[in-house]
mmCIF file with all atom_site columns, C-alpha atoms in Angstrom:
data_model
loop_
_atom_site.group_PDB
_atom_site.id
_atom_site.type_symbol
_atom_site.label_atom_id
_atom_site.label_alt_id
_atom_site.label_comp_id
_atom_site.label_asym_id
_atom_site.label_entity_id
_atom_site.label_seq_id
_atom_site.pdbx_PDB_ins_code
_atom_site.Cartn_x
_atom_site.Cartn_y
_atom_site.Cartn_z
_atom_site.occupancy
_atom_site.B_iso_or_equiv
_atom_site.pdbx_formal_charge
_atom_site.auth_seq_id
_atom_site.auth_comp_id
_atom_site.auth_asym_id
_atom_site.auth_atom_id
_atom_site.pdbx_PDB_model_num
ATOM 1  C CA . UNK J 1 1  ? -31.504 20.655 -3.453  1.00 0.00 ? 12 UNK J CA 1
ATOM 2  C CA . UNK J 1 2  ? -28.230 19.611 -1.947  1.00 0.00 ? 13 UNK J CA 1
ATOM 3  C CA . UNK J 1 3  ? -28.065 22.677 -0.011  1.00 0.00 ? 14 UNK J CA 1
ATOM 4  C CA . UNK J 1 4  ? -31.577 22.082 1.761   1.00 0.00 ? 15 UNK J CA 1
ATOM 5  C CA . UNK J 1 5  ? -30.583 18.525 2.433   1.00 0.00 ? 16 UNK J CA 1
ATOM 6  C CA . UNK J 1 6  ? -26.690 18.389 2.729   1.00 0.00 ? 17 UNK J CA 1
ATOM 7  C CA . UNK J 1 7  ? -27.082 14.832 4.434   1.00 0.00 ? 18 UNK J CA 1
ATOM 8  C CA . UNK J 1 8  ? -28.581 12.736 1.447   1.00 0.00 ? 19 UNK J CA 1
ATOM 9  C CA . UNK J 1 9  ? -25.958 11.163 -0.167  1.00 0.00 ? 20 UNK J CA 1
ATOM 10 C CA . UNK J 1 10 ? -27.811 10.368 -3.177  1.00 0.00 ? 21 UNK J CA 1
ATOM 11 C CA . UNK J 1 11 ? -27.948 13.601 -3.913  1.00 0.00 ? 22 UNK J CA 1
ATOM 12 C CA . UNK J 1 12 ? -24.055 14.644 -4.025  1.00 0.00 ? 23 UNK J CA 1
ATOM 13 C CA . UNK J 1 13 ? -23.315 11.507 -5.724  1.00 0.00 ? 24 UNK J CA 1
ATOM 14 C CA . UNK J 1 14 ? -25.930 12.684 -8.836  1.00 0.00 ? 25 UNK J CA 1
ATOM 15 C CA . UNK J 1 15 ? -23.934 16.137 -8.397  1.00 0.00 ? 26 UNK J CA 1
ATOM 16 C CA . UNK J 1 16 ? -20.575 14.571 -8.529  1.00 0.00 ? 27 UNK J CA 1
ATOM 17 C CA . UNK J 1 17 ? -21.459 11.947 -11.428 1.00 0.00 ? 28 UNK J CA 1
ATOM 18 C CA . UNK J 1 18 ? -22.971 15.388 -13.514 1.00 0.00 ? 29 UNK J CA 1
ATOM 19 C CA . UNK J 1 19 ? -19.473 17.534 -13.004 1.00 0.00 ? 30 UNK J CA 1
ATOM 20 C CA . UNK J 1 20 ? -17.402 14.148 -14.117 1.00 0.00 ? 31 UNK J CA 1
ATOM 21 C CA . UNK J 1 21 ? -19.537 13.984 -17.370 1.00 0.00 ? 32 UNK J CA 1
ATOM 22 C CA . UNK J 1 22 ? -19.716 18.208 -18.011 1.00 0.00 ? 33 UNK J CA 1
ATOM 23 C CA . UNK J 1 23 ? -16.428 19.149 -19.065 1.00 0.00 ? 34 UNK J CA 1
ATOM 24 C CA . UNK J 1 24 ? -13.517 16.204 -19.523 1.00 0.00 ? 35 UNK J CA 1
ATOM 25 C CA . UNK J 1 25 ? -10.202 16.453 -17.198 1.00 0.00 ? 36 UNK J CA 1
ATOM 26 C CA . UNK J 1 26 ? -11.602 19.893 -15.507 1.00 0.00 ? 37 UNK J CA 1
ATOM 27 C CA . UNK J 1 27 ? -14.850 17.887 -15.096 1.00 0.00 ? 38 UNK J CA 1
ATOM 28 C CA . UNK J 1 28 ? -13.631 14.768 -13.386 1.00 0.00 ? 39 UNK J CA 1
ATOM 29 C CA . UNK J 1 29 ? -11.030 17.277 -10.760 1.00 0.00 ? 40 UNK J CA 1
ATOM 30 C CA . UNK J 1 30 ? -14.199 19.112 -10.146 1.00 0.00 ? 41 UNK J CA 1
ATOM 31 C CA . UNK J 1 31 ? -15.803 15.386 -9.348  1.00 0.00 ? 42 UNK J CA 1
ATOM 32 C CA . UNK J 1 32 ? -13.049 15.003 -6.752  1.00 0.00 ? 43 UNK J CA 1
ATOM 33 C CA . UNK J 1 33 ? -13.510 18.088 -5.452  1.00 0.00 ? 44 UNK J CA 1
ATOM 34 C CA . UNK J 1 34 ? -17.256 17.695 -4.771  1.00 0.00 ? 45 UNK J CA 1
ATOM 35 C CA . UNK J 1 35 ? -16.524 14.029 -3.565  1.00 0.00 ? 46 UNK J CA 1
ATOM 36 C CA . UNK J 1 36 ? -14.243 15.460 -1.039  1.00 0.00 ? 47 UNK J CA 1
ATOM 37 C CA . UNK J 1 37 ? -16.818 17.601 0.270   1.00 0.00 ? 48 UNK J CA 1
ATOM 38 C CA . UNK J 1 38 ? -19.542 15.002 0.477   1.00 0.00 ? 49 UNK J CA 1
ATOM 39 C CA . UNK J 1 39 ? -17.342 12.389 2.470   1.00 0.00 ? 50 UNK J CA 1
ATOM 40 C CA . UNK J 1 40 ? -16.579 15.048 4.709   1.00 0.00 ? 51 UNK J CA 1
ATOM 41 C CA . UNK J 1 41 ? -20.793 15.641 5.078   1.00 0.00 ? 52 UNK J CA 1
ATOM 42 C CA . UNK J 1 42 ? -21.372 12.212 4.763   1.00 0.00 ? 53 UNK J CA 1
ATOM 43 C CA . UNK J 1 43 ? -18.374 10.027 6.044   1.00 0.00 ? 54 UNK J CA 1
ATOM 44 C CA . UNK J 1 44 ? -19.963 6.651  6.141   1.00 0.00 ? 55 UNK J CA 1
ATOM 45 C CA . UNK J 1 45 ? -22.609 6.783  3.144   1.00 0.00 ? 56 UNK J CA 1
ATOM 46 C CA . UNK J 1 46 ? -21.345 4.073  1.560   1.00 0.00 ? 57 UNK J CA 1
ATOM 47 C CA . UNK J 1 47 ? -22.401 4.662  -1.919  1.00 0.00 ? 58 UNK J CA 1
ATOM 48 C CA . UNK J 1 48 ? -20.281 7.877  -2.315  1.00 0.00 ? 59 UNK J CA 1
ATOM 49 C CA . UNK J 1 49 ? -17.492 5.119  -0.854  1.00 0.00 ? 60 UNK J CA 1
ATOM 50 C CA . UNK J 1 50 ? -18.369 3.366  -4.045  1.00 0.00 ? 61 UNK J CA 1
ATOM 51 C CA . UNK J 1 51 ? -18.238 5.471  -6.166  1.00 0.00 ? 62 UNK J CA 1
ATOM 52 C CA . UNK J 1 52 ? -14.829 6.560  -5.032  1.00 0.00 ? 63 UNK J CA 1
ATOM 53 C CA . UNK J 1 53 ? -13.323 3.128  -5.539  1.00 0.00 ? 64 UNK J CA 1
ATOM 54 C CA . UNK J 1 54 ? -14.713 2.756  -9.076  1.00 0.00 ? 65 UNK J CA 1
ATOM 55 C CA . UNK J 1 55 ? -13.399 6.208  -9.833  1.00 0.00 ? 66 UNK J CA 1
ATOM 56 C CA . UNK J 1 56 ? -10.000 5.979  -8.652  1.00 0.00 ? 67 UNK J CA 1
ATOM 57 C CA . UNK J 1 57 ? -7.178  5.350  -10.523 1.00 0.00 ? 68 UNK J CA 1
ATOM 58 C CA . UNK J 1 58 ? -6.057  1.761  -10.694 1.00 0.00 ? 69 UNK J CA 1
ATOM 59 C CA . UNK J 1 59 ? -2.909  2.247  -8.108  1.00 0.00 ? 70 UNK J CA 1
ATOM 60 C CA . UNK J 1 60 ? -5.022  3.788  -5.624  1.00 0.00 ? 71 UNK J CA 1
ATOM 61 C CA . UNK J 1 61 ? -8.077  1.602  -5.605  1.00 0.00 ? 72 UNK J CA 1
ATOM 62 C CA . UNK J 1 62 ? -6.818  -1.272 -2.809  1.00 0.00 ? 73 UNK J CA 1
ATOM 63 C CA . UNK J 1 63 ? -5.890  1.751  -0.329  1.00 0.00 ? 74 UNK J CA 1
ATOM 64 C CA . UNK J 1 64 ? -9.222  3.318  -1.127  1.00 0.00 ? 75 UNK J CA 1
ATOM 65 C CA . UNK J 1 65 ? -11.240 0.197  -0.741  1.00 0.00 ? 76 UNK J CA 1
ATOM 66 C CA . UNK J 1 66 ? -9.433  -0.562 2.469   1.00 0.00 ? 77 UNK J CA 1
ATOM 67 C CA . UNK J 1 67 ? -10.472 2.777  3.803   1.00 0.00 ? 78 UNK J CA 1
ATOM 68 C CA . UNK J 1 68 ? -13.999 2.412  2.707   1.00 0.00 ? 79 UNK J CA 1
ATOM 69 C CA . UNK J 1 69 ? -14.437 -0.787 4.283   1.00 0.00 ? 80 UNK J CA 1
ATOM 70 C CA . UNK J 1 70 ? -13.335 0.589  7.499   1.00 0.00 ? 81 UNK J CA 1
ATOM 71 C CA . UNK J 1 71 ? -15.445 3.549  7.143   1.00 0.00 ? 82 UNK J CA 1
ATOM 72 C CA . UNK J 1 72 ? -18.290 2.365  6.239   1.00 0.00 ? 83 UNK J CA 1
ATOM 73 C CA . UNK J 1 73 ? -18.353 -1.079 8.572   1.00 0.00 ? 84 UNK J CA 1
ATOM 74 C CA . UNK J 1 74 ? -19.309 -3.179 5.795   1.00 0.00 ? 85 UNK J CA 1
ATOM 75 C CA . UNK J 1 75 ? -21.992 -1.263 3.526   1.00 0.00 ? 86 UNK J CA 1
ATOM 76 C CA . UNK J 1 76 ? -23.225 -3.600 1.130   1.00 0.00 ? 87 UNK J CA 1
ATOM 77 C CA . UNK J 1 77 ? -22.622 -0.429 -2.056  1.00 0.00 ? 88 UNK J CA 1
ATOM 78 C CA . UNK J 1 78 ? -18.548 -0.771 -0.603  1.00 0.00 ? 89 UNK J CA 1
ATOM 79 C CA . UNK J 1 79 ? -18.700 -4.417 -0.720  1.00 0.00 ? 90 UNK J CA 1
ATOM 80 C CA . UNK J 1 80 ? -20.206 -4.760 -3.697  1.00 0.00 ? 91 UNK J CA 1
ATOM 81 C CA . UNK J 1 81 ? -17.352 -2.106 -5.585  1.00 0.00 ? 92 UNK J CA 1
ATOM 82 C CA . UNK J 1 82 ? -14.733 -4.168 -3.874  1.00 0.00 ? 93 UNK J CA 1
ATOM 83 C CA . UNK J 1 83 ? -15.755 -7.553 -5.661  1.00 0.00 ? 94 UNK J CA 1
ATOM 84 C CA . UNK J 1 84 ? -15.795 -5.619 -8.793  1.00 0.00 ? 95 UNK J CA 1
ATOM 85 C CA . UNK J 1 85 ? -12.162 -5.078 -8.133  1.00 0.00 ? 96 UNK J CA 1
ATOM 86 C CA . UNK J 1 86 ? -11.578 -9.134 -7.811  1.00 0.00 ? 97 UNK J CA 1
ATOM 87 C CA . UNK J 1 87 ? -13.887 -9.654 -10.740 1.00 0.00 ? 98 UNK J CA 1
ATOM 88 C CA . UNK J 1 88 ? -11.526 -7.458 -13.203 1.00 0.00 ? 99 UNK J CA 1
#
């Protein structure tokens, strides 16, 4: 499906949320891997943005959020994520 429609978002983050359960460490690199190629399909979908700032390590989550907001002019999914971070 993500190859007929390699603009839905929704669709690589199901893809990228399936490899980071599969197979452990390997699992979660090939997460990254397939994240990297959906921002670059799908630069401002900001639920992929999301998705990166909850799965980043804790170090890198202010520079990613940061990023995402800028991206992503405010998506409500980015916003959201980044609250999270205050909440914790």
């Amino acid at each position: 499906a993500r190859f007929k429609l390699p603009g839905g978002p929704a669709l690589w983050l199901a893809a990228c949320r399936t490899e980071r359960r599969s197979a452990g460490e390997e699992g979660a690199k090939a997460a990254e891997l397939l994240m990297a190629k959906a921002l670059q399909q799908c630069p401002g979908a900001g639920e992929l943005w999301a998705e990166v700032i909850r799965t980043a390590p804790r170090p890198q989550r202010k520079a990613k959020s940061v990023e995402a907001l800028k991206r992503c002019n405010n998506d409500p999914h980015v916003v959201c994520a980044v609250a999270s971070l205050f909440a914790a």
